[in-house]
Amino acid sequence: MSGKTVLIVDDEPAIREMITVALEMADYICIEAADAREAHALIVDRQPDIILLDWMLPGTSGIELARRLKKEETTAEIPIIMLTAKVEEDNKIRGLEVGADDYITKPFSPRELIARLKAVLRRATPPGIDVPIEVDGLTLDPSSHRVTVNDSALNIGPTEYRLLQFFMTHQERVYTRSQLLDQVWGGNVYVEERTVDVHIRRLRKALGERHDYLIQTVRGAGYRFSDRPA
Amino acid sequence: MSGKTVLIVDDEPAIREMITVALEMADYICIEAADAREAHALIVDRQPDIILLDWMLPGTSGIELARRLKKEETTAEIPIIMLTAKVEEDNKIRGLEVGADDYITKPFSPRELIARLKAVLRRATPPGIDVPIEVDGLTLDPSSHRVTVNDSALNIGPTEYRLLQFFMTHQERVYTRSQLLDQVWGGNVYVEERTVDVHIRRLRKALGERHDYLIQTVRGAGYRFSDRPA
DNA sequence: CGGGACTGTCACACAGCTGTAACACTTAGG
DNA sequence: CCTAAGTGTTACAGCTGTGTGACAGTCCCG
């Protein structure tokens, strides 16, 4: 299972739909945007793992959006695959110039798309994703799928693990219950928002009094992971 | 929840009503005006996030109003969607010419209206909405939902947070209690105006003596946020 | 099949936030 | 000065949002 979130940016609904269907079959989570603004809003809100970006867009062009994304610190790391309608060497060059990680010319087969996607994700997946994250004695090691507090392993369920991993890779930022459901549970499930509270609780309990301060409640907003006291 | 305020300008009460019902279901706050004059008054007073403007109006036409709004600095930023009765290419062109952001031809479905509305609002929302704001040592960071004074966190409730955020993104301008209730509390609540005073008080207290000068009382008018002493 | 682990939901407890009223104070204008 | 209107300040009762424990259903593995 991949569970990676893919943002598809194309002004043509039919194309978005086609890609979505293909990718969801391959177990990706898809979100769609029709133009650059919509795309930007979704990027901020959902933080996709990769972006499929059409070359031609109404308003701000795909190229322009790519350039901007690569400039902003919070989005620069997200890999981008450009979609171009024609085989124009120019596009390729300019696309890669502004920071796109790969490009595909339409029409393309789902097979090809997924292959490229995997390749880019593998390549872009920084050596950092497998590196253990450590905060104040709390360590999460993705490669061994293990969580320890001062070297003593702690026993948490899969959901708590994903939740903690998400938090530790997204520190210092508040996430609403809804966003957490999207990011940790995966967009298409329907669960009560209060369920998040329960898993937060379980996680805190597992962390123990010495470390539960790391998961902070922001009343009226959501939760935040930070080693800096509230 | 959106909570955005939509001003509907149309001389036909039935149409206004229809739109209002549709939009309120989608969680927008609606205010209505029958002509240009009424519209202008509401724009100044309520500062809607977007305006639905009928092409044909008694007295000053919709086009004329749009033109004026785009000229005035305080209203130029408010997006406008023109409503036209017939499919006349002319209207489209002239409407966009004077600065409308989109147009819809009647009749239209609520679905379509809301879709356009969202698109325009998203387009109009600057991507920089998440950057921290800093004034004289006071920092508000929307992404972490944190407020600090010289790096020491200060503890304020959700309402004070929204109030402060509104002020910091709208500095140097005086807002009446009524306007603040609209903007910070969200139009449809009914609360005593004096409630604003209390929250202002709480905010000032939290800011401390060193910084409470930032929130200034304008006797007989309302409050203003400014780093320039009164 | 049986048992254990995990999940989502609910009900209840509780802390913190909110709106209001009441009272104290300040300002403007006679 | 004196008055009235406008604003500052405080206390408090009610409410909302969050913490918490229990529980039943589900899935997986032996």
PDB file of N, CA, C and O in Angstrom, chain A residues 17-77:
ATOM      1  N   GLU A  17     -10.152  13.219 -14.216  1.00  0.00           N
ATOM      2  CA  GLU A  17     -10.913  12.036 -13.841  1.00  0.00           C
ATOM      3  C   GLU A  17     -10.175  10.765 -14.250  1.00  0.00           C
ATOM      4  O   GLU A  17     -10.036   9.824 -13.463  1.00  0.00           O
ATOM      5  N   MET A  18      -9.677  10.773 -15.467  1.00  0.00           N
ATOM      6  CA  MET A  18      -8.983   9.610 -15.975  1.00  0.00           C
ATOM      7  C   MET A  18      -7.775   9.269 -15.086  1.00  0.00           C
ATOM      8  O   MET A  18      -7.579   8.138 -14.670  1.00  0.00           O
ATOM      9  N   ILE A  19      -7.000  10.299 -14.823  1.00  0.00           N
ATOM     10  CA  ILE A  19      -5.810  10.077 -14.001  1.00  0.00           C
ATOM     11  C   ILE A  19      -6.199   9.578 -12.618  1.00  0.00           C
ATOM     12  O   ILE A  19      -5.613   8.638 -12.085  1.00  0.00           O
ATOM     13  N   THR A  20      -7.215  10.232 -12.051  1.00  0.00           N
ATOM     14  CA  THR A  20      -7.661   9.846 -10.718  1.00  0.00           C
ATOM     15  C   THR A  20      -8.020   8.367 -10.654  1.00  0.00           C
ATOM     16  O   THR A  20      -7.578   7.636  -9.765  1.00  0.00           O
ATOM     17  N   VAL A  21      -8.830   7.934 -11.621  1.00  0.00           N
ATOM     18  CA  VAL A  21      -9.251   6.542 -11.641  1.00  0.00           C
ATOM     19  C   VAL A  21      -8.043   5.616 -11.701  1.00  0.00           C
ATOM     20  O   VAL A  21      -7.928   4.646 -10.945  1.00  0.00           O
ATOM     21  N   ALA A  22      -7.131   5.948 -12.604  1.00  0.00           N
ATOM     22  CA  ALA A  22      -5.949   5.102 -12.772  1.00  0.00           C
ATOM     23  C   ALA A  22      -5.134   5.023 -11.482  1.00  0.00           C
ATOM     24  O   ALA A  22      -4.732   3.947 -11.041  1.00  0.00           O
ATOM     25  N   LEU A  23      -4.935   6.185 -10.866  1.00  0.00           N
ATOM     26  CA  LEU A  23      -4.070   6.212  -9.691  1.00  0.00           C
ATOM     27  C   LEU A  23      -4.733   5.590  -8.466  1.00  0.00           C
ATOM     28  O   LEU A  23      -4.066   4.943  -7.659  1.00  0.00           O
ATOM     29  N   GLU A  24      -6.041   5.787  -8.366  1.00  0.00           N
ATOM     30  CA  GLU A  24      -6.699   5.217  -7.194  1.00  0.00           C
ATOM     31  C   GLU A  24      -6.664   3.700  -7.240  1.00  0.00           C
ATOM     32  O   GLU A  24      -6.652   3.043  -6.209  1.00  0.00           O
ATOM     33  N   MET A  25      -6.658   3.167  -8.468  1.00  0.00           N
ATOM     34  CA  MET A  25      -6.544   1.733  -8.584  1.00  0.00           C
ATOM     35  C   MET A  25      -5.186   1.281  -8.059  1.00  0.00           C
ATOM     36  O   MET A  25      -5.054   0.191  -7.511  1.00  0.00           O
ATOM     37  N   ALA A  26      -4.189   2.113  -8.244  1.00  0.00           N
ATOM     38  CA  ALA A  26      -2.848   1.789  -7.776  1.00  0.00           C
ATOM     39  C   ALA A  26      -2.654   2.243  -6.328  1.00  0.00           C
ATOM     40  O   ALA A  26      -1.531   2.339  -5.838  1.00  0.00           O
ATOM     41  N   ASP A  27      -3.773   2.566  -5.688  1.00  0.00           N
ATOM     42  CA  ASP A  27      -3.757   2.852  -4.268  1.00  0.00           C
ATOM     43  C   ASP A  27      -3.115   4.189  -3.889  1.00  0.00           C
ATOM     44  O   ASP A  27      -2.526   4.331  -2.829  1.00  0.00           O
ATOM     45  N   TYR A  28      -3.239   5.151  -4.787  1.00  0.00           N
ATOM     46  CA  TYR A  28      -2.856   6.505  -4.421  1.00  0.00           C
ATOM     47  C   TYR A  28      -4.094   7.278  -4.017  1.00  0.00           C
ATOM     48  O   TYR A  28      -5.205   6.944  -4.430  1.00  0.00           O
ATOM     49  N   ILE A  29      -3.905   8.292  -3.198  1.00  0.00           N
ATOM     50  CA  ILE A  29      -5.013   9.165  -2.847  1.00  0.00           C
ATOM     51  C   ILE A  29      -4.940  10.386  -3.759  1.00  0.00           C
ATOM     52  O   ILE A  29      -3.899  11.037  -3.839  1.00  0.00           O
ATOM     53  N   CYS A  30      -6.047  10.659  -4.446  1.00  0.00           N
ATOM     54  CA  CYS A  30      -6.018  11.729  -5.437  1.00  0.00           C
ATOM     55  C   CYS A  30      -6.845  12.933  -5.006  1.00  0.00           C
ATOM     56  O   CYS A  30      -7.948  12.799  -4.496  1.00  0.00           O
ATOM     57  N   ILE A  31      -6.289  14.104  -5.238  1.00  0.00           N
ATOM     58  CA  ILE A  31      -7.068  15.318  -5.101  1.00  0.00           C
ATOM     59  C   ILE A  31      -6.863  16.130  -6.366  1.00  0.00           C
ATOM     60  O   ILE A  31      -5.808  16.046  -7.000  1.00  0.00           O
ATOM     61  N   GLU A  32      -7.884  16.904  -6.738  1.00  0.00           N
ATOM     62  CA  GLU A  32      -7.845  17.566  -8.030  1.00  0.00           C
ATOM     63  C   GLU A  32      -7.993  19.072  -7.917  1.00  0.00           C
ATOM     64  O   GLU A  32      -8.652  19.582  -7.023  1.00  0.00           O
ATOM     65  N   ALA A  33      -7.367  19.773  -8.844  1.00  0.00           N
ATOM     66  CA  ALA A  33      -7.522  21.211  -8.923  1.00  0.00           C
ATOM     67  C   ALA A  33      -7.587  21.616 -10.382  1.00  0.00           C
ATOM     68  O   ALA A  33      -6.935  21.013 -11.232  1.00  0.00           O
ATOM     69  N   ALA A  34      -8.397  22.640 -10.657  1.00  0.00           N
ATOM     70  CA  ALA A  34      -8.589  23.051 -12.042  1.00  0.00           C
ATOM     71  C   ALA A  34      -7.680  24.203 -12.451  1.00  0.00           C
ATOM     72  O   ALA A  34      -7.413  24.403 -13.623  1.00  0.00           O
ATOM     73  N   ASP A  35      -7.232  24.956 -11.469  1.00  0.00           N
ATOM     74  CA  ASP A  35      -6.339  26.051 -11.828  1.00  0.00           C
ATOM     75  C   ASP A  35      -5.290  26.262 -10.738  1.00  0.00           C
ATOM     76  O   ASP A  35      -5.300  25.590  -9.718  1.00  0.00           O
ATOM     77  N   ALA A  36      -4.439  27.231 -10.973  1.00  0.00           N
ATOM     78  CA  ALA A  36      -3.303  27.417 -10.086  1.00  0.00           C
ATOM     79  C   ALA A  36      -3.735  27.812  -8.667  1.00  0.00           C
ATOM     80  O   ALA A  36      -3.178  27.340  -7.684  1.00  0.00           O
ATOM     81  N   ARG A  37      -4.735  28.670  -8.584  1.00  0.00           N
ATOM     82  CA  ARG A  37      -5.171  29.114  -7.259  1.00  0.00           C
ATOM     83  C   ARG A  37      -5.717  27.963  -6.449  1.00  0.00           C
ATOM     84  O   ARG A  37      -5.373  27.775  -5.285  1.00  0.00           O
ATOM     85  N   GLU A  38      -6.591  27.232  -7.097  1.00  0.00           N
ATOM     86  CA  GLU A  38      -7.197  26.093  -6.433  1.00  0.00           C
ATOM     87  C   GLU A  38      -6.104  25.135  -5.997  1.00  0.00           C
ATOM     88  O   GLU A  38      -6.116  24.587  -4.889  1.00  0.00           O
ATOM     89  N   ALA A  39      -5.147  24.934  -6.885  1.00  0.00           N
ATOM     90  CA  ALA A  39      -4.035  24.041  -6.596  1.00  0.00           C
ATOM     91  C   ALA A  39      -3.286  24.520  -5.353  1.00  0.00           C
ATOM     92  O   ALA A  39      -2.999  23.739  -4.445  1.00  0.00           O
ATOM     93  N   HIS A  40      -3.019  25.801  -5.321  1.00  0.00           N
ATOM     94  CA  HIS A  40      -2.240  26.326  -4.205  1.00  0.00           C
ATOM     95  C   HIS A  40      -2.969  26.120  -2.888  1.00  0.00           C
ATOM     96  O   HIS A  40      -2.378  25.725  -1.879  1.00  0.00           O
ATOM     97  N   ALA A  41      -4.269  26.371  -2.909  1.00  0.00           N
ATOM     98  CA  ALA A  41      -5.063  26.183  -1.700  1.00  0.00           C
ATOM     99  C   ALA A  41      -4.983  24.732  -1.232  1.00  0.00           C
ATOM    100  O   ALA A  41      -4.785  24.453  -0.050  1.00  0.00           O
ATOM    101  N   LEU A  42      -5.098  23.798  -2.160  1.00  0.00           N
ATOM    102  CA  LEU A  42      -5.061  22.390  -1.800  1.00  0.00           C
ATOM    103  C   LEU A  42      -3.684  21.966  -1.324  1.00  0.00           C
ATOM    104  O   LEU A  42      -3.545  21.112  -0.454  1.00  0.00           O
ATOM    105  N   ILE A  43      -2.668  22.549  -1.894  1.00  0.00           N
ATOM    106  CA  ILE A  43      -1.313  22.198  -1.486  1.00  0.00           C
ATOM    107  C   ILE A  43      -1.093  22.585  -0.033  1.00  0.00           C
ATOM    108  O   ILE A  43      -0.587  21.805   0.768  1.00  0.00           O
ATOM    109  N   VAL A  44      -1.539  23.780   0.294  1.00  0.00           N
ATOM    110  CA  VAL A  44      -1.398  24.239   1.663  1.00  0.00           C
ATOM    111  C   VAL A  44      -2.214  23.377   2.603  1.00  0.00           C
ATOM    112  O   VAL A  44      -1.766  22.971   3.670  1.00  0.00           O
ATOM    113  N   ASP A  45      -3.416  23.051   2.164  1.00  0.00           N
ATOM    114  CA  ASP A  45      -4.334  22.348   3.046  1.00  0.00           C
ATOM    115  C   ASP A  45      -4.017  20.862   3.172  1.00  0.00           C
ATOM    116  O   ASP A  45      -4.048  20.294   4.247  1.00  0.00           O
ATOM    117  N   ARG A  46      -3.689  20.225   2.059  1.00  0.00           N
ATOM    118  CA  ARG A  46      -3.538  18.774   2.081  1.00  0.00           C
ATOM    119  C   ARG A  46      -2.104  18.295   1.985  1.00  0.00           C
ATOM    120  O   ARG A  46      -1.818  17.106   2.164  1.00  0.00           O
ATOM    121  N   GLN A  47      -1.210  19.149   1.622  1.00  0.00           N
ATOM    122  CA  GLN A  47       0.191  18.779   1.524  1.00  0.00           C
ATOM    123  C   GLN A  47       0.433  17.465   0.787  1.00  0.00           C
ATOM    124  O   GLN A  47       0.867  16.474   1.376  1.00  0.00           O
ATOM    125  N   PRO A  48       0.158  17.472  -0.492  1.00  0.00           N
ATOM    126  CA  PRO A  48       0.333  16.250  -1.283  1.00  0.00           C
ATOM    127  C   PRO A  48       1.798  15.832  -1.339  1.00  0.00           C
ATOM    128  O   PRO A  48       2.692  16.647  -1.092  1.00  0.00           O
ATOM    129  N   ASP A  49       2.005  14.542  -1.654  1.00  0.00           N
ATOM    130  CA  ASP A  49       3.377  14.037  -1.731  1.00  0.00           C
ATOM    131  C   ASP A  49       3.995  14.327  -3.083  1.00  0.00           C
ATOM    132  O   ASP A  49       5.209  14.340  -3.231  1.00  0.00           O
ATOM    133  N   ILE A  50       3.128  14.521  -4.063  1.00  0.00           N
ATOM    134  CA  ILE A  50       3.618  14.793  -5.410  1.00  0.00           C
ATOM    135  C   ILE A  50       2.539  15.512  -6.209  1.00  0.00           C
ATOM    136  O   ILE A  50       1.357  15.361  -5.931  1.00  0.00           O
ATOM    137  N   ILE A  51       2.960  16.269  -7.198  1.00  0.00           N
ATOM    138  CA  ILE A  51       2.000  17.052  -7.978  1.00  0.00           C
ATOM    139  C   ILE A  51       2.131  16.742  -9.460  1.00  0.00           C
ATOM    140  O   ILE A  51       3.244  16.744 -10.007  1.00  0.00           O
ATOM    141  N   LEU A  52       1.004  16.435 -10.086  1.00  0.00           N
ATOM    142  CA  LEU A  52       0.963  16.319 -11.539  1.00  0.00           C
ATOM    143  C   LEU A  52       0.418  17.618 -12.074  1.00  0.00           C
ATOM    144  O   LEU A  52      -0.722  17.984 -11.813  1.00  0.00           O
ATOM    145  N   LEU A  53       1.237  18.319 -12.824  1.00  0.00           N
ATOM    146  CA  LEU A  53       0.898  19.691 -13.161  1.00  0.00           C
ATOM    147  C   LEU A  53       0.821  19.893 -14.673  1.00  0.00           C
ATOM    148  O   LEU A  53       1.807  19.689 -15.385  1.00  0.00           O
ATOM    149  N   ASP A  54      -0.343  20.300 -15.129  1.00  0.00           N
ATOM    150  CA  ASP A  54      -0.507  20.553 -16.560  1.00  0.00           C
ATOM    151  C   ASP A  54       0.260  21.802 -16.960  1.00  0.00           C
ATOM    152  O   ASP A  54       0.307  22.784 -16.235  1.00  0.00           O
ATOM    153  N   TRP A  55       0.818  21.723 -18.143  1.00  0.00           N
ATOM    154  CA  TRP A  55       1.610  22.814 -18.668  1.00  0.00           C
ATOM    155  C   TRP A  55       0.755  24.067 -18.889  1.00  0.00           C
ATOM    156  O   TRP A  55       1.098  25.172 -18.485  1.00  0.00           O
ATOM    157  N   MET A  56      -0.388  23.828 -19.563  1.00  0.00           N
ATOM    158  CA  MET A  56      -1.279  24.934 -19.885  1.00  0.00           C
ATOM    159  C   MET A  56      -2.381  25.038 -18.842  1.00  0.00           C
ATOM    160  O   MET A  56      -3.081  24.080 -18.570  1.00  0.00           O
ATOM    161  N   LEU A  57      -2.531  26.208 -18.293  1.00  0.00           N
ATOM    162  CA  LEU A  57      -3.611  26.422 -17.321  1.00  0.00           C
ATOM    163  C   LEU A  57      -4.210  27.807 -17.557  1.00  0.00           C
ATOM    164  O   LEU A  57      -3.502  28.728 -17.962  1.00  0.00           O
ATOM    165  N   PRO A  58      -5.508  27.949 -17.319  1.00  0.00           N
ATOM    166  CA  PRO A  58      -6.092  29.291 -17.406  1.00  0.00           C
ATOM    167  C   PRO A  58      -5.538  30.128 -16.264  1.00  0.00           C
ATOM    168  O   PRO A  58      -5.284  29.624 -15.182  1.00  0.00           O
ATOM    169  N   GLY A  59      -5.345  31.380 -16.506  1.00  0.00           N
ATOM    170  CA  GLY A  59      -4.768  32.244 -15.470  1.00  0.00           C
ATOM    171  C   GLY A  59      -3.286  31.954 -15.331  1.00  0.00           C
ATOM    172  O   GLY A  59      -2.569  31.876 -16.308  1.00  0.00           O
ATOM    173  N   THR A  60      -2.856  31.755 -14.089  1.00  0.00           N
ATOM    174  CA  THR A  60      -1.460  31.437 -13.852  1.00  0.00           C
ATOM    175  C   THR A  60      -1.098  30.113 -14.526  1.00  0.00           C
ATOM    176  O   THR A  60      -1.740  29.107 -14.285  1.00  0.00           O
ATOM    177  N   SER A  61      -0.090  30.100 -15.334  1.00  0.00           N
ATOM    178  CA  SER A  61       0.272  28.879 -16.038  1.00  0.00           C
ATOM    179  C   SER A  61       0.934  27.882 -15.106  1.00  0.00           C
ATOM    180  O   SER A  61       1.375  28.210 -14.011  1.00  0.00           O
ATOM    181  N   GLY A  62       0.988  26.632 -15.593  1.00  0.00           N
ATOM    182  CA  GLY A  62       1.584  25.581 -14.794  1.00  0.00           C
ATOM    183  C   GLY A  62       3.038  25.887 -14.464  1.00  0.00           C
ATOM    184  O   GLY A  62       3.504  25.714 -13.347  1.00  0.00           O
ATOM    185  N   ILE A  63       3.747  26.367 -15.456  1.00  0.00           N
ATOM    186  CA  ILE A  63       5.144  26.732 -15.277  1.00  0.00           C
ATOM    187  C   ILE A  63       5.302  27.745 -14.161  1.00  0.00           C
ATOM    188  O   ILE A  63       6.156  27.623 -13.280  1.00  0.00           O
ATOM    189  N   GLU A  64       4.449  28.737 -14.230  1.00  0.00           N
ATOM    190  CA  GLU A  64       4.521  29.806 -13.249  1.00  0.00           C
ATOM    191  C   GLU A  64       4.269  29.250 -11.847  1.00  0.00           C
ATOM    192  O   GLU A  64       4.969  29.583 -10.890  1.00  0.00           O
ATOM    193  N   LEU A  65       3.262  28.399 -11.738  1.00  0.00           N
ATOM    194  CA  LEU A  65       2.941  27.796 -10.443  1.00  0.00           C
ATOM    195  C   LEU A  65       4.126  26.987  -9.934  1.00  0.00           C
ATOM    196  O   LEU A  65       4.513  27.075  -8.765  1.00  0.00           O
ATOM    197  N   ALA A  66       4.722  26.209 -10.823  1.00  0.00           N
ATOM    198  CA  ALA A  66       5.858  25.387 -10.428  1.00  0.00           C
ATOM    199  C   ALA A  66       6.980  26.270  -9.883  1.00  0.00           C
ATOM    200  O   ALA A  66       7.564  25.989  -8.836  1.00  0.00           O
ATOM    201  N   ARG A  67       7.229  27.340 -10.603  1.00  0.00           N
ATOM    202  CA  ARG A  67       8.293  28.241 -10.187  1.00  0.00           C
ATOM    203  C   ARG A  67       8.033  28.749  -8.770  1.00  0.00           C
ATOM    204  O   ARG A  67       8.902  28.730  -7.909  1.00  0.00           O
ATOM    205  N   ARG A  68       6.771  29.150  -8.543  1.00  0.00           N
ATOM    206  CA  ARG A  68       6.428  29.684  -7.224  1.00  0.00           C
ATOM    207  C   ARG A  68       6.571  28.638  -6.126  1.00  0.00           C
ATOM    208  O   ARG A  68       7.089  28.903  -5.051  1.00  0.00           O
ATOM    209  N   LEU A  69       6.103  27.448  -6.434  1.00  0.00           N
ATOM    210  CA  LEU A  69       6.151  26.396  -5.434  1.00  0.00           C
ATOM    211  C   LEU A  69       7.583  26.097  -5.031  1.00  0.00           C
ATOM    212  O   LEU A  69       7.879  25.831  -3.863  1.00  0.00           O
ATOM    213  N   LYS A  70       8.465  26.148  -6.016  1.00  0.00           N
ATOM    214  CA  LYS A  70       9.852  25.833  -5.711  1.00  0.00           C
ATOM    215  C   LYS A  70      10.535  26.951  -4.944  1.00  0.00           C
ATOM    216  O   LYS A  70      11.580  26.758  -4.341  1.00  0.00           O
ATOM    217  N   LYS A  71       9.926  28.105  -4.980  1.00  0.00           N
ATOM    218  CA  LYS A  71      10.499  29.219  -4.241  1.00  0.00           C
ATOM    219  C   LYS A  71      10.126  29.175  -2.774  1.00  0.00           C
ATOM    220  O   LYS A  71      10.937  29.449  -1.898  1.00  0.00           O
ATOM    221  N   GLU A  72       8.855  28.864  -2.521  1.00  0.00           N
ATOM    222  CA  GLU A  72       8.404  28.837  -1.124  1.00  0.00           C
ATOM    223  C   GLU A  72       9.014  27.655  -0.389  1.00  0.00           C
ATOM    224  O   GLU A  72       8.987  26.531  -0.865  1.00  0.00           O
ATOM    225  N   GLU A  73       9.490  27.949   0.781  1.00  0.00           N
ATOM    226  CA  GLU A  73      10.205  26.928   1.518  1.00  0.00           C
ATOM    227  C   GLU A  73       9.330  25.727   1.863  1.00  0.00           C
ATOM    228  O   GLU A  73       9.762  24.582   1.793  1.00  0.00           O
ATOM    229  N   THR A  74       8.093  26.016   2.210  1.00  0.00           N
ATOM    230  CA  THR A  74       7.221  24.942   2.687  1.00  0.00           C
ATOM    231  C   THR A  74       6.769  24.013   1.564  1.00  0.00           C
ATOM    232  O   THR A  74       6.264  22.933   1.827  1.00  0.00           O
ATOM    233  N   THR A  75       6.927  24.434   0.314  1.00  0.00           N
ATOM    234  CA  THR A  75       6.440  23.605  -0.780  1.00  0.00           C
ATOM    235  C   THR A  75       7.553  23.157  -1.720  1.00  0.00           C
ATOM    236  O   THR A  75       7.325  22.347  -2.608  1.00  0.00           O
ATOM    237  N   ALA A  76       8.754  23.678  -1.510  1.00  0.00           N
ATOM    238  CA  ALA A  76       9.844  23.436  -2.444  1.00  0.00           C
ATOM    239  C   ALA A  76      10.190  21.952  -2.561  1.00  0.00           C
ATOM    240  O   ALA A  76      10.634  21.485  -3.606  1.00  0.00           O
ATOM    241  N   GLU A  77       9.941  21.207  -1.503  1.00  0.00           N
ATOM    242  CA  GLU A  77      10.351  19.804  -1.482  1.00  0.00           C
ATOM    243  C   GLU A  77       9.392  18.886  -2.216  1.00  0.00           C
ATOM    244  O   GLU A  77       9.718  17.733  -2.488  1.00  0.00           O
TER     245      GLU A  77
END
